[in-house]
Coordinates of C-alpha atoms in Angstrom, one line a residue:
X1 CA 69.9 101.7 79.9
X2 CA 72.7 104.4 80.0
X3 CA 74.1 105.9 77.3
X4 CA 78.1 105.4 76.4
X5 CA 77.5 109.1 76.7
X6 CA 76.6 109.5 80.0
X7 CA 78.7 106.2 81.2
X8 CA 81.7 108.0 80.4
X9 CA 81.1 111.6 82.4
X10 CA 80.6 109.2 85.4
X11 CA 83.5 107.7 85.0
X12 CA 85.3 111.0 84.4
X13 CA 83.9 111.9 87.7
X14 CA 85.1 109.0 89.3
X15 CA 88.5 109.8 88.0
X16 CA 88.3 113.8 89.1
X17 CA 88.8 115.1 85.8
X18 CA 85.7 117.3 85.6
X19 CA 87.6 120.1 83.9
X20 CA 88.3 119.5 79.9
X21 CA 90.5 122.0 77.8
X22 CA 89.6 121.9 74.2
X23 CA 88.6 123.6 71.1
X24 CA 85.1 122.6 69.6
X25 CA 84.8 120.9 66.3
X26 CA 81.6 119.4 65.1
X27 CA 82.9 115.5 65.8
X28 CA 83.0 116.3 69.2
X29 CA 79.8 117.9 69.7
X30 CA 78.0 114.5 70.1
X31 CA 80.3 114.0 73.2
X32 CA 79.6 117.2 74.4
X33 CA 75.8 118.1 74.0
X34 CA 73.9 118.7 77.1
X35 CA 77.0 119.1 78.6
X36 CA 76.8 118.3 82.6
X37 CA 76.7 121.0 84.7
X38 CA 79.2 120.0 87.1
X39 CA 81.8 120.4 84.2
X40 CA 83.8 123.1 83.2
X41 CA 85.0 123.3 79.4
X42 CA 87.9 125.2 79.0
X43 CA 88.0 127.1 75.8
X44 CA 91.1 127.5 73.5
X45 CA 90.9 129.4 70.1
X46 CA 93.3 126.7 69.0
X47 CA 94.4 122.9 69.5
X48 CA 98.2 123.8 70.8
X49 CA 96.5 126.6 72.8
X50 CA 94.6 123.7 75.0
X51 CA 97.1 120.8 74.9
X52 CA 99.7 123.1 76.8
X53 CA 97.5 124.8 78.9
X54 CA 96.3 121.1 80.0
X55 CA 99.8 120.1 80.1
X56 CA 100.4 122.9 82.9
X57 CA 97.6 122.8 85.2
X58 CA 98.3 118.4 85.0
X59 CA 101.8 119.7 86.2
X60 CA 100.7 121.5 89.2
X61 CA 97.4 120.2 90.1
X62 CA 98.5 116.6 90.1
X63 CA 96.0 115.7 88.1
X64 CA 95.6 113.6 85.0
X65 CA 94.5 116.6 82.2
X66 CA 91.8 115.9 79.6
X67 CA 92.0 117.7 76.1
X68 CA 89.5 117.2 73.8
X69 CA 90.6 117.9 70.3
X70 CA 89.0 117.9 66.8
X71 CA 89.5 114.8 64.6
X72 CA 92.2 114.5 62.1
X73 CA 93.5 118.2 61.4
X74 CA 92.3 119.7 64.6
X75 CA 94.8 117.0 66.3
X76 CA 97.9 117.5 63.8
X77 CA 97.3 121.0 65.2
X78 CA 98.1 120.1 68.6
X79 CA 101.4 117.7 67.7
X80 CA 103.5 120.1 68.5
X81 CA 102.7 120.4 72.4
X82 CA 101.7 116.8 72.1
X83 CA 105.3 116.3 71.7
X84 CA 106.0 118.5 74.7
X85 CA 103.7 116.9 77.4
X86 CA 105.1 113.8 76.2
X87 CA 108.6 114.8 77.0
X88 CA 107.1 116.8 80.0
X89 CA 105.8 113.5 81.4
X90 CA 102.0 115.5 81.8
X91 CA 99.5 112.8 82.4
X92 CA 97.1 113.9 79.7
X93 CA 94.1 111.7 77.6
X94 CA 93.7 113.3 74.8
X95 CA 90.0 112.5 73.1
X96 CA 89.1 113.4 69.5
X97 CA 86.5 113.0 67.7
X98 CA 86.0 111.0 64.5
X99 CA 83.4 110.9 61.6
X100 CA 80.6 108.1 61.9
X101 CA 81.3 104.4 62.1
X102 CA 79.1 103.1 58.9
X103 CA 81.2 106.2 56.8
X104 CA 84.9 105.1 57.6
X105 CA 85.3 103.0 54.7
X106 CA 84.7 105.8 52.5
X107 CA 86.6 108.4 54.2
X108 CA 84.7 110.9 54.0
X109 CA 85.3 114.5 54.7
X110 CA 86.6 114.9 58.1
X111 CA 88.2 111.9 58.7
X112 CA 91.1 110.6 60.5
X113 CA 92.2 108.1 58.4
X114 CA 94.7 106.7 60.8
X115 CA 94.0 107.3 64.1
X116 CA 96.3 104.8 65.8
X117 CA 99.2 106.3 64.1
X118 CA 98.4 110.1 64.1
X119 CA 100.2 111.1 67.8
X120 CA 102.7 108.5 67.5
X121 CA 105.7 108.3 68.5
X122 CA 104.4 111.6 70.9
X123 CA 102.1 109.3 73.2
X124 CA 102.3 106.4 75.2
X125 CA 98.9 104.7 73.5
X126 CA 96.6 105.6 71.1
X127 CA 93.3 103.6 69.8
X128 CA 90.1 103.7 68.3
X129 CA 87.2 101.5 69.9
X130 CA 86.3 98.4 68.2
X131 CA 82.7 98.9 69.4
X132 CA 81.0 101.7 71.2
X133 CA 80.0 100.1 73.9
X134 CA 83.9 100.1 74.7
X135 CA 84.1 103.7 75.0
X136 CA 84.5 103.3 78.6
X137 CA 86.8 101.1 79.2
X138 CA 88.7 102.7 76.7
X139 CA 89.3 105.7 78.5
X140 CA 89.9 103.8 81.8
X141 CA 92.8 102.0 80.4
X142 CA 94.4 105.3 78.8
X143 CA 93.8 107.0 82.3
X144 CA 96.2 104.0 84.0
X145 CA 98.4 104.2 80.9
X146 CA 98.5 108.0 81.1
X147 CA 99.8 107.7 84.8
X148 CA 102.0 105.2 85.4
X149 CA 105.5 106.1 85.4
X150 CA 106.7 107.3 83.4
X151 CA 103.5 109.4 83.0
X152 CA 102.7 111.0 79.3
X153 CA 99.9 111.6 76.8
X154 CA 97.9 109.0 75.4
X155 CA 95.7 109.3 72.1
X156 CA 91.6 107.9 71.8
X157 CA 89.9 108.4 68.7
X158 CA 85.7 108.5 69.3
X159 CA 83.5 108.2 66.8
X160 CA 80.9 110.7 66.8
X161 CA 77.8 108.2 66.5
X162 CA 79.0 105.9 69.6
X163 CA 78.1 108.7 72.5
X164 CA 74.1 107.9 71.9
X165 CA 74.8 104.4 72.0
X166 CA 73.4 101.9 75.3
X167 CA 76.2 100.8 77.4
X168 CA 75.6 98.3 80.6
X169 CA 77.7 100.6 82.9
X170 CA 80.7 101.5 84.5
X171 CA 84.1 99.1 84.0
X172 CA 84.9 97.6 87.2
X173 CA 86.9 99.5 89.6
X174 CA 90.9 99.5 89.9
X175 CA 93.6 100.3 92.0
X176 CA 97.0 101.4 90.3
X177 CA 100.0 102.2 91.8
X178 CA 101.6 104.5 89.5
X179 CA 105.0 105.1 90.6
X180 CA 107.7 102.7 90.7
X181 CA 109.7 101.3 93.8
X182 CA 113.2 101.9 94.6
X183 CA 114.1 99.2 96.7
X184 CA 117.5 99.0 98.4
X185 CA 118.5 95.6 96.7
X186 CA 118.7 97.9 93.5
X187 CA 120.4 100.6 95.0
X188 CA 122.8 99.4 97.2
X189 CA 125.9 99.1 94.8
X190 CA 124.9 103.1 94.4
X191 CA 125.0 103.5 97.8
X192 CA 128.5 101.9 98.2
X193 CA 130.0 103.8 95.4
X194 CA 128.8 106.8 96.7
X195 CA 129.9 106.4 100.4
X196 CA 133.7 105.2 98.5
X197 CA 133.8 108.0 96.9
X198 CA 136.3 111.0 97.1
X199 CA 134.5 113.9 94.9
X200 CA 130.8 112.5 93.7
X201 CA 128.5 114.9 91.7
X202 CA 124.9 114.6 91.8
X203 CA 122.8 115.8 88.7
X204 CA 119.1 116.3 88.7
X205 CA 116.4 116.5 86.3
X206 CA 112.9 117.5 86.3
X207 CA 111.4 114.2 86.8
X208 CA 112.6 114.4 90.5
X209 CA 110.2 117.3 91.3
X210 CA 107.4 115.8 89.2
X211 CA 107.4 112.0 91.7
X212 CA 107.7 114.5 94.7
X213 CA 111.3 114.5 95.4
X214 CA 112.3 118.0 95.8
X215 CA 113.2 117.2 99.4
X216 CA 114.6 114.0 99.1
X217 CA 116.4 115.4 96.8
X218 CA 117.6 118.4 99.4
X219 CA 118.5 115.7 102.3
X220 CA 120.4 113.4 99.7
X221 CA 123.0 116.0 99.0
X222 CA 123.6 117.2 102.3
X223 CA 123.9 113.7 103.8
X224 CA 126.7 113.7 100.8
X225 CA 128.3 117.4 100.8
X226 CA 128.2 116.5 97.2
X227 CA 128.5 119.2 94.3
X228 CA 124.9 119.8 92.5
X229 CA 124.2 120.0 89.2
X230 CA 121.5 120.4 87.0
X231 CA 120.8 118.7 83.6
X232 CA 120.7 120.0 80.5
X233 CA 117.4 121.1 78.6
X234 CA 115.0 120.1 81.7
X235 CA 111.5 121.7 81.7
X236 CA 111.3 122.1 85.5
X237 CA 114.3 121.6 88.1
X238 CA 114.7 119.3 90.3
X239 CA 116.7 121.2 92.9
X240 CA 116.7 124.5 94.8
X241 CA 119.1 126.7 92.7
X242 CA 119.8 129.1 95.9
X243 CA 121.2 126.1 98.2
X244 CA 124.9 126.5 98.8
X245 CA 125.8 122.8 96.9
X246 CA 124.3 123.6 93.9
X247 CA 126.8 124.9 91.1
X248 CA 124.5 125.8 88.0
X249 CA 123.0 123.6 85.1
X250 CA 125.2 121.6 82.7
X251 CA 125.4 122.9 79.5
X252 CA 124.1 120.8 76.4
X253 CA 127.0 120.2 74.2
X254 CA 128.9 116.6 74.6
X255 CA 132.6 118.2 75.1
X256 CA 130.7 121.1 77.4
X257 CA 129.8 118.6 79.6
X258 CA 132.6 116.6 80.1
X259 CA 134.4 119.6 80.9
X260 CA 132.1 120.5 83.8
X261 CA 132.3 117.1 85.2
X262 CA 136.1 117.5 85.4
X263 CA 137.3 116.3 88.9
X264 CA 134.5 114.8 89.7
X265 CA 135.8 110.0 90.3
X266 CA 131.8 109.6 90.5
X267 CA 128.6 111.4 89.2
X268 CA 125.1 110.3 89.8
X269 CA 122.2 111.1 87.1
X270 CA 119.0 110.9 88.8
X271 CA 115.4 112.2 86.9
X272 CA 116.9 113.3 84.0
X273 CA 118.2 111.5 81.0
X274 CA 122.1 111.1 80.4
X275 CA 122.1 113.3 78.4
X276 CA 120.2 115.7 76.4
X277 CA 122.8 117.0 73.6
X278 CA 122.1 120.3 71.5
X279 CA 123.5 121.4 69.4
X280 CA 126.5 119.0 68.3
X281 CA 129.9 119.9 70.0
X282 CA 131.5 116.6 69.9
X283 CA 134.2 114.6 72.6
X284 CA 134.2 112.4 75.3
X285 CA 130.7 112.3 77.2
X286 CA 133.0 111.8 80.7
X287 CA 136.0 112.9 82.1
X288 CA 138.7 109.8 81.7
X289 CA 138.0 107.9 85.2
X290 CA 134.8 109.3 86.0
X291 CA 131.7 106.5 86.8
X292 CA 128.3 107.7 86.1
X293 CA 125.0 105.9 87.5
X294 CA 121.7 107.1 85.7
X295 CA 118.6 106.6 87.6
X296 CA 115.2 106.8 86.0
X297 CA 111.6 105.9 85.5
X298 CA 111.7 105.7 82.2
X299 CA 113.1 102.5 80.5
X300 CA 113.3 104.7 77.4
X301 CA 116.1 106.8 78.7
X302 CA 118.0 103.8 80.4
X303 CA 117.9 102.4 76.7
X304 CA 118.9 105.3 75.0
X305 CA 122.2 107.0 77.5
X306 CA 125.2 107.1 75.9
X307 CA 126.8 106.1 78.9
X308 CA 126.7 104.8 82.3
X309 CA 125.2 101.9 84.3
X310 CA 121.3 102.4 85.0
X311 CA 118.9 101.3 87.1
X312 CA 115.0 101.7 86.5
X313 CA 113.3 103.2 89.8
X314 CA 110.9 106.1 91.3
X315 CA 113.6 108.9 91.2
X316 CA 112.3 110.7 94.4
X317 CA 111.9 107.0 96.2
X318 CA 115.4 106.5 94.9
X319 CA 116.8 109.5 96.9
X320 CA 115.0 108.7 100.1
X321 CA 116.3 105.3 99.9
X322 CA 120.4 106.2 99.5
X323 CA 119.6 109.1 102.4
X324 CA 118.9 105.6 104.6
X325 CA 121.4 103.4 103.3
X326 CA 124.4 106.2 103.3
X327 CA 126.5 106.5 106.1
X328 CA 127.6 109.8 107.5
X329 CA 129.9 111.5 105.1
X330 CA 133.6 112.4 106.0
X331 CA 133.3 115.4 103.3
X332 CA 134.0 118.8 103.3
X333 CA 131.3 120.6 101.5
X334 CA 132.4 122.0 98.6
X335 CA 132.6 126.0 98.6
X336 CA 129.3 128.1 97.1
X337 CA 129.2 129.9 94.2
X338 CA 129.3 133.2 94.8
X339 CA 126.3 135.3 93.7
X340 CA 126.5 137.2 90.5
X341 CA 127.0 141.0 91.6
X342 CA 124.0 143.2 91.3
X343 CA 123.1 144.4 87.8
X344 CA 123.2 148.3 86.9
X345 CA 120.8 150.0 84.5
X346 CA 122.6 150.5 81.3
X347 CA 121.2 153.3 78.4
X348 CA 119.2 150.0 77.4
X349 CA 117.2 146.9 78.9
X350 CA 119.1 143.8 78.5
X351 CA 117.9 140.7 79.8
X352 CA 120.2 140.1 82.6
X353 CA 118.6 143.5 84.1
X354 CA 115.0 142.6 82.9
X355 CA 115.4 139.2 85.2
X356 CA 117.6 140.7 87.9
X357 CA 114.6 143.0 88.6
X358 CA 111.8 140.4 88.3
X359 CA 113.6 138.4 90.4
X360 CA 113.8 141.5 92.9
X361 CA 110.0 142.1 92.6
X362 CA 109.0 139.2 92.2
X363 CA 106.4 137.7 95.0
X364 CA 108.8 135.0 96.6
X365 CA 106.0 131.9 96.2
X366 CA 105.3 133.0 92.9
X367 CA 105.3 130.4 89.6
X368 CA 107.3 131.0 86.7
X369 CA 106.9 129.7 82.8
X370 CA 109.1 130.2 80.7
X371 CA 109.7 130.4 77.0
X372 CA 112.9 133.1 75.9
X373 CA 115.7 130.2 74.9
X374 CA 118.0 132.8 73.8
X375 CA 118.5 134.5 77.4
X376 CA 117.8 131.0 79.3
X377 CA 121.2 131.8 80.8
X378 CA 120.6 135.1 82.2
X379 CA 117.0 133.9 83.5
X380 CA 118.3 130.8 85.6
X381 CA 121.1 133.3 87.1
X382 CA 119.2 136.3 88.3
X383 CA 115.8 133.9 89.1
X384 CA 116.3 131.1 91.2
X385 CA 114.0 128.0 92.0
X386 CA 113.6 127.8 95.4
X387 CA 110.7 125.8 95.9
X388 CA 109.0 122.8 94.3
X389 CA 106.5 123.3 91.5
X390 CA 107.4 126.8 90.8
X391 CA 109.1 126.8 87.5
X392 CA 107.9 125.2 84.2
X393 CA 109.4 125.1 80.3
X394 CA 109.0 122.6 77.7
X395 CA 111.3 119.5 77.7
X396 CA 111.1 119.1 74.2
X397 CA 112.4 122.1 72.5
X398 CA 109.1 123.0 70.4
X399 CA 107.7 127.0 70.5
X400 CA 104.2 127.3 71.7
X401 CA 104.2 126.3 74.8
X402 CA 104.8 129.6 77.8
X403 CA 101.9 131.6 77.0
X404 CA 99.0 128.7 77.2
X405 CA 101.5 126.9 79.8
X406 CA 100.3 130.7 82.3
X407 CA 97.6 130.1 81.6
X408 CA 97.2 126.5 82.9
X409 CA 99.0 127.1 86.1
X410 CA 96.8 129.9 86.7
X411 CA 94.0 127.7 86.8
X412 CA 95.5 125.0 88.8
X413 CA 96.3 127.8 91.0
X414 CA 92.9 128.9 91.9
X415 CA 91.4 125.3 91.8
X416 CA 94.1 124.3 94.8
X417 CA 93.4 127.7 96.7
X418 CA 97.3 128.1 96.7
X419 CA 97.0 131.3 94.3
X420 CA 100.7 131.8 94.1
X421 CA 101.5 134.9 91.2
X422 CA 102.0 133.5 88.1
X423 CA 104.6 135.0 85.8
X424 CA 105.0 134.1 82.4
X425 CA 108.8 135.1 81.0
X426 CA 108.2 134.9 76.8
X427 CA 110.2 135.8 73.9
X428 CA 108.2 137.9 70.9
X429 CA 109.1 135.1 68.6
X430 CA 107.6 132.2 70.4
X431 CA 104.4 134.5 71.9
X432 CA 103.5 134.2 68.4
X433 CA 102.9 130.1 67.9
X434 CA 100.2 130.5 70.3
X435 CA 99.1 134.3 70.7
X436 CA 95.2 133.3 71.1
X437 CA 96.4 131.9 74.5
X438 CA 95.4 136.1 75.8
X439 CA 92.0 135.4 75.1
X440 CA 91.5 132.2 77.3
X441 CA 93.3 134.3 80.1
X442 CA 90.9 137.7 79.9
X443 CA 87.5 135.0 79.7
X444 CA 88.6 133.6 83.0
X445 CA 90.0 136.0 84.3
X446 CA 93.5 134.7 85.3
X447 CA 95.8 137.2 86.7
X448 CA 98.9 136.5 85.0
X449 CA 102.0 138.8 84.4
X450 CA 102.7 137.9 81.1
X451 CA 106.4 140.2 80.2
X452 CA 106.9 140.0 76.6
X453 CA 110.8 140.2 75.9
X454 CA 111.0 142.2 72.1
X455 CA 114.0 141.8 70.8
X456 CA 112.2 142.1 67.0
X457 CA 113.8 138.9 66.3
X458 CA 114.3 134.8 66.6
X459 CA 117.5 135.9 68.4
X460 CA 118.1 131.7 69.0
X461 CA 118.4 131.3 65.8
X462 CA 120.7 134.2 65.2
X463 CA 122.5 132.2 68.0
X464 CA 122.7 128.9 65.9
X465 CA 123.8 130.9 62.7
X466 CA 126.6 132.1 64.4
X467 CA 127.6 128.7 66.2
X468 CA 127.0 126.6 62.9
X469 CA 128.9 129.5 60.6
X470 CA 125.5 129.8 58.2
X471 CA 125.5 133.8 57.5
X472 CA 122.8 135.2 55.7
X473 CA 119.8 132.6 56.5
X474 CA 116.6 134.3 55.9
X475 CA 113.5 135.0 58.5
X476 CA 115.3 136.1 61.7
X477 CA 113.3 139.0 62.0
X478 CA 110.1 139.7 63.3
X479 CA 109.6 143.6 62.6
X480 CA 105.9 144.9 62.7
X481 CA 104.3 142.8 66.1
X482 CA 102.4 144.8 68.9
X483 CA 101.8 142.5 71.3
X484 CA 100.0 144.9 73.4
X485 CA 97.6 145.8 71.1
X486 CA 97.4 142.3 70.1
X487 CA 96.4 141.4 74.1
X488 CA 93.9 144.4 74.2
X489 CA 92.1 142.9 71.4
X490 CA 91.7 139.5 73.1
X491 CA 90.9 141.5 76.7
X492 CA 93.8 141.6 78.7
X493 CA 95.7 145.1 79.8
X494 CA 99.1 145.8 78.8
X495 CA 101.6 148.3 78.5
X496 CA 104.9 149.3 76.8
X497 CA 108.1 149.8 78.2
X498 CA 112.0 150.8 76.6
X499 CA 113.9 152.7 79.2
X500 CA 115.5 150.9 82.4
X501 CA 114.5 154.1 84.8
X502 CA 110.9 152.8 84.4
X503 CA 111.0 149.2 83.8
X504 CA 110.7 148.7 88.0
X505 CA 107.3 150.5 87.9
X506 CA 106.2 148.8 85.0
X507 CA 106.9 145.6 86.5
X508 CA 105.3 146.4 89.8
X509 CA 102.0 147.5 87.9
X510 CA 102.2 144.0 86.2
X511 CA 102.5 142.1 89.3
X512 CA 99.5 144.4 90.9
X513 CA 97.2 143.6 88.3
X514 CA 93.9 141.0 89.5
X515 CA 93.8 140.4 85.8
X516 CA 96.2 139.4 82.9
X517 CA 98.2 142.0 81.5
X518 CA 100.9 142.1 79.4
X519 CA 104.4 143.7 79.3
X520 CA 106.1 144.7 76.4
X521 CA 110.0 145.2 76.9
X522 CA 112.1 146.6 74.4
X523 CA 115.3 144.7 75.1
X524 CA 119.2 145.0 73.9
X525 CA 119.1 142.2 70.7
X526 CA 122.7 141.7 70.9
X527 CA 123.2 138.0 70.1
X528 CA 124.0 135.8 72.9
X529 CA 126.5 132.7 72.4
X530 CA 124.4 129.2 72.0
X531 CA 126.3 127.1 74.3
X532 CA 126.9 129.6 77.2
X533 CA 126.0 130.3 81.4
X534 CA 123.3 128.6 83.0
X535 CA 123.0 130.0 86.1
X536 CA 126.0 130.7 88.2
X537 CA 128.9 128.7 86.3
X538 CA 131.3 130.2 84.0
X539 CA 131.0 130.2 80.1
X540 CA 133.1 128.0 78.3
X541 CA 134.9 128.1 74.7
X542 CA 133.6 125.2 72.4
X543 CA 135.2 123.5 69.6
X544 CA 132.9 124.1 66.5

């Protein structure tokens, strides 16, 4: 009889997930020993490192992700990008190991002494095996859970003696449809509201690209001439950002929003939640007048909007299904935004010149991840989405996530044949959460541009200080960091550079390179306001 051992790599070949990201620790080498050949273990030097980077390739390659993580403290090292793929949506199982069955009641050294409650809320389910011989099944039900919508992380705990186990096979094989429908029952009062009305809005989040919608998406507004927006704090768009409806994201403060929406009888939240507020700017979360419909996968965010009527459906489904029930509008479409003027070299590199000439260079299928908060604005302006799949951040807010985040759509990358450039856009403070990402990138080679923005400082934070009125916090600044040399000692190439006249070159040699290398700009570290641009909009005053 089969081993639970060997039971589970069939099924995990069954499933397609013969790639697992991890970092060893010894509960997880009975899992792992004789490891198949047709498997490929994808080593991070630590847990965050591989959650994010299986977070990423999940993203692109359509795939459900499997990170294998060390019990108890090896996990709570990962919660921090645990909490990103779970605002991310990643379909993910995450497996960790756990200390021997006839040693739990003692807890012994090693132990995860909760495992059910360890990744909560951050997952969708987690659970421990009553028996070994359920280590299967186990991992089948997490794989539906992980993928139906809306898809996210779930948590299973193994114990380290089950793997050797017999098991009597395989669990029976399912069918799942994971996406929701969208049916025009549902959406027809949408439908009509749109088709009455005189100035509609449409706002779209990430979740739209993730279901497949991008083009949906594309055909829904311009069977509506209706103004585009995109929402607030969204880890991928949803959206091309050079089409001539779209108007720029929504900023994240509750008064800042309402503002935007000014004018606007009717406004239509689709993918993205309604909304997401940071930091606290308080007012009325619509103009006086204005109806808002929110439509999601996620009976989380219906729950939890602080306003509007919503429906629960596939977001891309749901804008292929108003494209058929709309009639032909009788709009005018709304005029473009007009495209910020080129940038100018100044004596220094600020962001907005940095971006402007990545943007310029910049292959025009290539991928972009992102992690520099504190010029977000600039980025979105001078580098726009055009495509779907091309652009990933972290929903959630938490550092540690662009470096490893490359890395993983690198790899997706070259598994789909696709090889589109990635380009990884970081600040110095946030390279540093998860700067052992470099040397998962030089062992597999993954040519990545990685352009290091070193501003010697968490310039966010600076941002915050000034918005909240908090002078004189402590631990802004980050003097002392060579990234470069940091990379080099992990394998990659890199170089320095501080004057405009030869950032184009630099960044040309980047984008050359077969292998990672990474780019260390000194930028200008003037302070940017918190709640500012994103993308072409204007900037708007905020009461504090």
């Amino acid at each position: 009889m089969a081993t639970v051992r060997e039971v589970l790599f069939d099924l995990m070949r069954q499933l397609g997930m013969t790639k697992i990201f991890g970092n060893v620790g010894s509960t997880e080498e009975p899992m792992l020993k004789s490891f198949p050949r047709d498997f490929e273990y994808i080593l991070a030097l630590q847990e965050s490192v591989a959650v994010a980077m299986g977070d990423a390739y999940a993203q692109v390659s359509g795939k459900v992700a499997h990170v294998n993580l060390h019990t108890a403290a090896g996990s709570g090292n990962g919660m921090g990008n645990i909490e990103t793929a779970f605002y991310n949506r990643t379909p993910m199982i995450i497996t960790a190991g756990q200390h021997m069955r006839e040693m739990l009641i003692h807890e012994p050294y090693l132990t995860n002494k909760n495992p059910y409650k360890q990744a909560e809320p951050w997952v969708k389910w987690s659970y421990e095996p009553a028996r070994a011989e359920d280590v299967p099944a186990a991992f089948l039900r997490a794989y539906v859970t992980a993928i139906q919508a809306p898809a996210g992380p779930v948590y299973l705990s193994l114990p380290m003696d089950d793997m050797d186990r017999e098991c009597a096979g395989l669990p029976l094989p399912r069918k799942i449809e994971a996406r929701l429908s969208a049916g025009k029952d549902v959406l027809q009062t949408v439908a009509d509201a749109l088709a009455e009305s005189k100035t509609p809005a449409l706002v779209f989040g990430g979740a739209v690209d993730q279901t497949g919608g991008w083009y949906d998406a594309v055909a829904l507004a311009e069977k509506l001439n209706a103004a585009v927006w995109a929402a607030p704090f969204e880890g991928r768009p949803g959206f091309p950002e050079n089409h001539p409806l779209f108007r720029g994201g929504l900023l994240s403060g509750m008064s800042s929003i309402c503002k935007q929406l000014e004018g606007y009888d009717l406004v239509v939240v689709i993918g993205a939640p309604v909304f997401r507020y940071y930091p606290y700017a308080p007012g009325a979360p619509l103009p006086k007048g204005t109806r808002l419909f929110h439509l999601t996968d996620s009976a989380e965010e219906s729950a939890r909007a602080v306003v509007g009527d919503s429906i629960v459906c596939d977001p891309a489904r749901a804008c292929a299904t108003l494209v058929e029930l709309l009639p032909a509008t009788f709009r005018s479409a709304p005029e473009p935004v007009p495209p910020s003027p080129e940038a100018a070299a100044g004596e220094t590199i600020t962001a907005d010149y940095l971006y402007y000439l990545v943007g310029k260079l910049r292959p025009n299928d290539s991928v972009i991840a992102q992690e520099s908060l504190s010029t977000l604005g600039q980025l979105k302006d001078r580098i726009r989405t055009t495509e779907p799949r091309s652009f990933f951040s972290m929903f959630s807010g938490v550092l540690g996530y662009g470096l490893p985040a490359a890395g993983g759509l690198a790899l997706a990358e070259r598994e789909l044949g696709t090889n589109r450039k990635v380009i990884c856009l970081v600040g110095d403070g946030a390279a540093q959460y998860v700067i052992q990402s470099f040397w998962t990138a030089a062992q597999h080679e993954l040519p990545v541009l990685y352009i290091v923005l070193r501003n010697h400082a968490y310039n966010i934070l600076k941002s915050f200080s000034k918005y909240l009125v908090a002078p004189e916090v402590p631990g802004f600044d980050l003097p002392g960091i060579d990234i470069v040399q940091i990379a080099k000692g992990y394998g990659c190439n890199g170089a320095y550079c501080s004057k405009p006249s030869e950032l184009e070159d630099a960044i040309i040699e980047g984008l050359q390179s077969p292998l990672p290398y990474v780019l260390q700009i000194e930028i200008d570290a003037t302070v940017p306001a918190l709640l500012g641009k994103i993308g072409p909009e204007t900037q708007y005053e905020l009461p504090r």
